[in-house]
PDB file of C-alpha atoms and ligand atoms in Angstrom:
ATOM      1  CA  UNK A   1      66.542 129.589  70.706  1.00 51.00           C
ATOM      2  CA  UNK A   2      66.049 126.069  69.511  1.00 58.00           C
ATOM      3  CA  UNK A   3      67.709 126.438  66.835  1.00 57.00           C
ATOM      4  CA  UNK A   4      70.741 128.416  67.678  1.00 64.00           C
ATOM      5  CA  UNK A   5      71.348 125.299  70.412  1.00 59.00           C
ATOM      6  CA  UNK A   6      71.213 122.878  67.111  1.00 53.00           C
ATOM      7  CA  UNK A   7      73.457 125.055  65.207  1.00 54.00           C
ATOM      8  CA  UNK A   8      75.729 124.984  68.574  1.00 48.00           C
ATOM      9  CA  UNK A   9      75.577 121.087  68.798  1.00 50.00           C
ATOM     10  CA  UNK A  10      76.053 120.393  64.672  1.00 53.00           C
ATOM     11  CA  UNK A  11      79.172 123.090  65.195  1.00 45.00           C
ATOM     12  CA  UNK A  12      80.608 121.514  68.181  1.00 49.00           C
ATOM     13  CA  UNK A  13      80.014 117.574  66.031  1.00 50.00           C
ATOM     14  CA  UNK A  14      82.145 119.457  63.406  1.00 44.00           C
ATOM     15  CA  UNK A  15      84.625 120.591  65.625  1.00 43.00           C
ATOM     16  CA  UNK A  16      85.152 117.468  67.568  1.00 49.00           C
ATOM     17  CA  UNK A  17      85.449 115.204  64.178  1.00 49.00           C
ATOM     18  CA  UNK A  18      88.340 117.782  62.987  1.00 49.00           C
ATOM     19  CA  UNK A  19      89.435 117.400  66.379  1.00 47.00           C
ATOM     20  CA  UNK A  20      89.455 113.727  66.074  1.00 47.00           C
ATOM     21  CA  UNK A  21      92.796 112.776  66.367  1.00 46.00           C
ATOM     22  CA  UNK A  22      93.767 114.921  69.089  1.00 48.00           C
ATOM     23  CA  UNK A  23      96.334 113.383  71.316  1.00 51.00           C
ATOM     24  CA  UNK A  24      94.007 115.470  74.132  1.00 55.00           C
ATOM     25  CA  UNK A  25      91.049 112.837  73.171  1.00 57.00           C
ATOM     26  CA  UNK A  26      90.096 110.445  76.212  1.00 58.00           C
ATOM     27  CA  UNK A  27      89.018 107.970  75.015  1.00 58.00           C
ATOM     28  CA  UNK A  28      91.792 104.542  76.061  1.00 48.00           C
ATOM     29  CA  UNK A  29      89.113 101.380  75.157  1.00 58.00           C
ATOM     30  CA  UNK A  30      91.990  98.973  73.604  1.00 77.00           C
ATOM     31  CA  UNK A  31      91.480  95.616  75.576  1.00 87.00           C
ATOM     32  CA  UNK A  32      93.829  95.325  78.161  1.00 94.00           C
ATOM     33  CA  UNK A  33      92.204  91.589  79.011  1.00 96.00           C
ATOM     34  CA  UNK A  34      95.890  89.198  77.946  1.00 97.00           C
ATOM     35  CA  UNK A  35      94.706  86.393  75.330  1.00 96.00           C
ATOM     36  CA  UNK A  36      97.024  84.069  73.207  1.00 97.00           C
ATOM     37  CA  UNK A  37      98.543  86.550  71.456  1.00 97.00           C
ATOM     38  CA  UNK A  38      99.657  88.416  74.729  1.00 98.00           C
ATOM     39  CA  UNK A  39     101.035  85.310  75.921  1.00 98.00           C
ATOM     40  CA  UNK A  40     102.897  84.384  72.615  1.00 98.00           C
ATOM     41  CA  UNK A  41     104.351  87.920  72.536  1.00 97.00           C
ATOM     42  CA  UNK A  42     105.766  87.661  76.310  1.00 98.00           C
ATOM     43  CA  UNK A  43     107.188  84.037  76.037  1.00 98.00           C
ATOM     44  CA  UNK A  44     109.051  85.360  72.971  1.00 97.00           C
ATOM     45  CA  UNK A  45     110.526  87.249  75.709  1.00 96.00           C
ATOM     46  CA  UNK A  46     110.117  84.962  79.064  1.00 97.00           C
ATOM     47  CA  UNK A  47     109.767  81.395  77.773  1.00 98.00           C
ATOM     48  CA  UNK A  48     108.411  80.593  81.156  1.00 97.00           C
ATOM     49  CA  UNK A  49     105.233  82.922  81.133  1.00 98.00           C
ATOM     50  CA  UNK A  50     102.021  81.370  81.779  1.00 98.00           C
ATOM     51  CA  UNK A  51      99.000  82.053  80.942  1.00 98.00           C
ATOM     52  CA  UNK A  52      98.071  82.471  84.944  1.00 98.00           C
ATOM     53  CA  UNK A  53     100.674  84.952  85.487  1.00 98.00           C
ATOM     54  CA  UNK A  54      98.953  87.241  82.904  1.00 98.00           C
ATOM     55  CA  UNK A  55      95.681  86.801  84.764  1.00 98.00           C
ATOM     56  CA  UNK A  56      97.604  87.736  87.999  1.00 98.00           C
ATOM     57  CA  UNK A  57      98.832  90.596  86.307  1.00 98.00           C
ATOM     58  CA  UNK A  58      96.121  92.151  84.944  1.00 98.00           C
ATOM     59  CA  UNK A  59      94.078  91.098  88.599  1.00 97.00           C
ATOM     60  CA  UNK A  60      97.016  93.270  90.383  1.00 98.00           C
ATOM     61  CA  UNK A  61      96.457  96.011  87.852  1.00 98.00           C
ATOM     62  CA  UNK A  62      93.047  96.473  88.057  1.00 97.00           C
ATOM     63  CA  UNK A  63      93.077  95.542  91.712  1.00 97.00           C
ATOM     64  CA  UNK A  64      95.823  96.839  94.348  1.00 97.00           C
ATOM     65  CA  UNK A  65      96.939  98.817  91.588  1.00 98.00           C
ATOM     66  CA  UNK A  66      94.083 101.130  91.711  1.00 97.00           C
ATOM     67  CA  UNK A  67      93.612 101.555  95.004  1.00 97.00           C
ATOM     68  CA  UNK A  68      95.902 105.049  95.409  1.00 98.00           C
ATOM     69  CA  UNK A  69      95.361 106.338  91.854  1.00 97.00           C
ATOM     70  CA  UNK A  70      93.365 105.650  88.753  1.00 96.00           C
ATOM     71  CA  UNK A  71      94.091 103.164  86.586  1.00 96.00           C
ATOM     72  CA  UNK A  72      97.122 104.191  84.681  1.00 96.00           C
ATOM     73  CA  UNK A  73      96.927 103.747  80.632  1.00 95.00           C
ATOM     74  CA  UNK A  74      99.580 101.472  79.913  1.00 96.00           C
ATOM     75  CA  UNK A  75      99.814 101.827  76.021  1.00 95.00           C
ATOM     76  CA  UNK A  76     101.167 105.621  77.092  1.00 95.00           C
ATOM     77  CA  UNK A  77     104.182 104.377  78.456  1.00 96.00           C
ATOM     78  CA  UNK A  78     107.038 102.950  76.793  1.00 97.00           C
ATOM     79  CA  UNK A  79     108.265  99.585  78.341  1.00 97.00           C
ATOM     80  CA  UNK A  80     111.410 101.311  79.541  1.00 98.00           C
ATOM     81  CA  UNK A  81     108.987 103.915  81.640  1.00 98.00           C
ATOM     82  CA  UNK A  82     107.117 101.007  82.649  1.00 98.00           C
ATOM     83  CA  UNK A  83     109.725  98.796  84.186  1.00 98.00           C
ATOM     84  CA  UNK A  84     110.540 102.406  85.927  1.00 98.00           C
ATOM     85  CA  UNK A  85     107.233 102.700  87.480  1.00 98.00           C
ATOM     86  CA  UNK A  86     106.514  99.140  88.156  1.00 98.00           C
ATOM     87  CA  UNK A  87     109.753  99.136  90.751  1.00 98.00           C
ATOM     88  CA  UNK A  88     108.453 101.926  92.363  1.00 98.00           C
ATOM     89  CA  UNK A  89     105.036 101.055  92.571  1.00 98.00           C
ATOM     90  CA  UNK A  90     105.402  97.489  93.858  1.00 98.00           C
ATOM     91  CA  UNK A  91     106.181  98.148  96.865  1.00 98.00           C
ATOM     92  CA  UNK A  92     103.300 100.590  97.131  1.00 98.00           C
ATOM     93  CA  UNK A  93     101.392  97.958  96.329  1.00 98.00           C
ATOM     94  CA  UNK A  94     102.949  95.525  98.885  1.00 98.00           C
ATOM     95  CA  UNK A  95     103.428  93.219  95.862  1.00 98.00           C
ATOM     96  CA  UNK A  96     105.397  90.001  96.634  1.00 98.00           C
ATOM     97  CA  UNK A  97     108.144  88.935  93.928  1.00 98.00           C
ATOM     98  CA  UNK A  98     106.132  86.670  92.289  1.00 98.00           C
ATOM     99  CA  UNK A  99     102.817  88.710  92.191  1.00 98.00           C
ATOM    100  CA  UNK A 100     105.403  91.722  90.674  1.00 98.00           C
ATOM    101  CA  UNK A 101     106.807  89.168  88.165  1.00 98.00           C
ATOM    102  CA  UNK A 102     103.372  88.056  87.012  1.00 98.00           C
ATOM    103  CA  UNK A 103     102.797  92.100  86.575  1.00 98.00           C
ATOM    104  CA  UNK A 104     105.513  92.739  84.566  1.00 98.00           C
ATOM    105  CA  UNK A 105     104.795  89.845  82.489  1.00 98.00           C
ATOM    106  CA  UNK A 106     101.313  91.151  82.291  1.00 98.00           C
ATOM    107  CA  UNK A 107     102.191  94.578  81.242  1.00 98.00           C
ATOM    108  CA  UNK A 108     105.006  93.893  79.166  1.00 98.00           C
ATOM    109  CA  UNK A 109     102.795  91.612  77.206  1.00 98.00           C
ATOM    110  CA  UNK A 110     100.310  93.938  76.778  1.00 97.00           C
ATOM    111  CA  UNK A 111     103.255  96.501  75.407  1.00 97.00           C
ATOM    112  CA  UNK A 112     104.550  93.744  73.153  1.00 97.00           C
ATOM    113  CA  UNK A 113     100.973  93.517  71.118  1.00 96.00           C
ATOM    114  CA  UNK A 114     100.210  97.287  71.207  1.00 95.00           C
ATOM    115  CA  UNK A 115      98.545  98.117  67.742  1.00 89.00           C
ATOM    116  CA  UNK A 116      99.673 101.619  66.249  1.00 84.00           C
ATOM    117  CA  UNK A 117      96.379 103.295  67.376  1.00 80.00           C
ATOM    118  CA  UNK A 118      96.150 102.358  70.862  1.00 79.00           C
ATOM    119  CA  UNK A 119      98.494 105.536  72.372  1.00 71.00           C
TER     120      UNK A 119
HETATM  121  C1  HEC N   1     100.033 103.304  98.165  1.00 69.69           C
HETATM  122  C2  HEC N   1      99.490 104.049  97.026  1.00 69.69           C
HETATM  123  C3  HEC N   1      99.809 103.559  95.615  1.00 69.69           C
HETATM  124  C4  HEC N   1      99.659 102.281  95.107  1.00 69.69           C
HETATM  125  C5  HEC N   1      99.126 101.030  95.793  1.00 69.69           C
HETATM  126  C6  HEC N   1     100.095 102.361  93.716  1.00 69.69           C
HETATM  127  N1  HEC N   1     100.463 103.635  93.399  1.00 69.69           N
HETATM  128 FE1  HEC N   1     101.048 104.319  91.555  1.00 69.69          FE
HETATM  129  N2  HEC N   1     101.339 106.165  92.323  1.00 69.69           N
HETATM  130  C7  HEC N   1     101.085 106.548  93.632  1.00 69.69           C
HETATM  131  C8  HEC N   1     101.424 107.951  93.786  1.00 69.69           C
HETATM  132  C9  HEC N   1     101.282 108.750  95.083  1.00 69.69           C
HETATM  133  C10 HEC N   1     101.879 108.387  92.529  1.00 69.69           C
HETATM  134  C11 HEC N   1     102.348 109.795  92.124  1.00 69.69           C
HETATM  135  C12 HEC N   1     101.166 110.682  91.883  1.00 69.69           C
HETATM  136  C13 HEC N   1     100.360 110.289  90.674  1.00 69.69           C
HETATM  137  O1  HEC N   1     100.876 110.418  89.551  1.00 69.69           O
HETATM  138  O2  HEC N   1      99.194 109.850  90.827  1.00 69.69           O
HETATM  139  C14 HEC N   1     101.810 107.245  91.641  1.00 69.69           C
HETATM  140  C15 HEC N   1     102.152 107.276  90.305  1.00 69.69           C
HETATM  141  C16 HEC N   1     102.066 106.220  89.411  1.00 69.69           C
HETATM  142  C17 HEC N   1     102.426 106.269  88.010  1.00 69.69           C
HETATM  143  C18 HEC N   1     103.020 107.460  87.275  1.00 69.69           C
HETATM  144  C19 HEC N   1     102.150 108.657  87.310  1.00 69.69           C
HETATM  145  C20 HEC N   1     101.639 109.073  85.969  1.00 69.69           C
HETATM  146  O3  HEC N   1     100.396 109.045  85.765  1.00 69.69           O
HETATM  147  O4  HEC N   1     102.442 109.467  85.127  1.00 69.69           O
HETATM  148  C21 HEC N   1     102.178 105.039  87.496  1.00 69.69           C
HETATM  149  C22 HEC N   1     102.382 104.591  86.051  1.00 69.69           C
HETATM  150  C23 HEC N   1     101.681 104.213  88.576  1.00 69.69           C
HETATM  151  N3  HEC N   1     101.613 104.970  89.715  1.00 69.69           N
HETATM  152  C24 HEC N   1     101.368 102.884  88.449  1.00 69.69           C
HETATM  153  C25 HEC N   1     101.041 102.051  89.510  1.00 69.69           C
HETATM  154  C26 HEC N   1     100.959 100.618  89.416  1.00 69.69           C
HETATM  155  C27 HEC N   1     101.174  99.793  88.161  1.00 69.69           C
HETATM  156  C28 HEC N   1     100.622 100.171  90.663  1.00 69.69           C
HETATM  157  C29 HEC N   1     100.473  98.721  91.115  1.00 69.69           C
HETATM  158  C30 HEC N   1     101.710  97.975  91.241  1.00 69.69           C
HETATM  159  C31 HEC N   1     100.492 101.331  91.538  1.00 69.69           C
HETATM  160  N4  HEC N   1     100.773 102.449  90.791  1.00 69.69           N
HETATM  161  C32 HEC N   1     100.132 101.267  92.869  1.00 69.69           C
HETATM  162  C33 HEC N   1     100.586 105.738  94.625  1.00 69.69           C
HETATM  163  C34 HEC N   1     100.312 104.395  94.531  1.00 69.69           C
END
């Protein structure tokens, strides 16, 4: 018994390292708190991005953002998709201008310093 449940567990360990890289795996986990480097990347792109619009951001994205649906991985979507969903979902999300502005500074930051691994 006992050990036919080990040899099940030390199969499954096996199986789930080969497995590894499976785009199936679960596991998000990159930061998605903006830093410097997220606001570097974005004022590359908006010169006028502040460091409190990517707090606003990511406080709308883990805030009124979540209150329909999970939160939504957003190293799985390219920027294109994103600026997509983020005019439909603002006014979901009763989002004034500026609080969508600071959002899609937010996210496209966080886009902008995606490392290859985070997908
Ligand atoms: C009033 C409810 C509501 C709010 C608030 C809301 N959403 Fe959604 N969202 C939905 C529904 C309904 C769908 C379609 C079903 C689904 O995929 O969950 C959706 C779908 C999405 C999708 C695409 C679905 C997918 O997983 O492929 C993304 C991305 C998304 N929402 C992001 C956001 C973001 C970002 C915000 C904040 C601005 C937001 N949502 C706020 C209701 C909402």
């Amino acid at each position: 018994m006992t050990i036919s449940k080990i040899t099940i567990v030390a199969l499954s360990a096996i199986i789930m390292t080969a497995c590894g890289s499976s785009k199936k795996s679960s596991t998000p986990a990159p930061s998605i708190i903006p830093g410097e480097a997220q606001l570097t990347a974005i004022k590359a792109k908006y010169p006028d991005a502040t460091t409190e619009q990517l707090n606003e951001g990511y406080s709308i994205y883990t805030g009124a953002c979540t209150n329909c649906h999970g939160q939504k991985n957003i190293f799985k979507r390219s920027e294109a998709s994103w600026l997509h969903e983020i005019d439909d979902m603002s006014p979901k999300a009763k989002l004034t201008a500026a609080q969508k502005d600071a959002l899609t500074k937010y996210i496209l930051a966080m886009k902008a310093t995606q490392t290859p691994e985070a997908k």
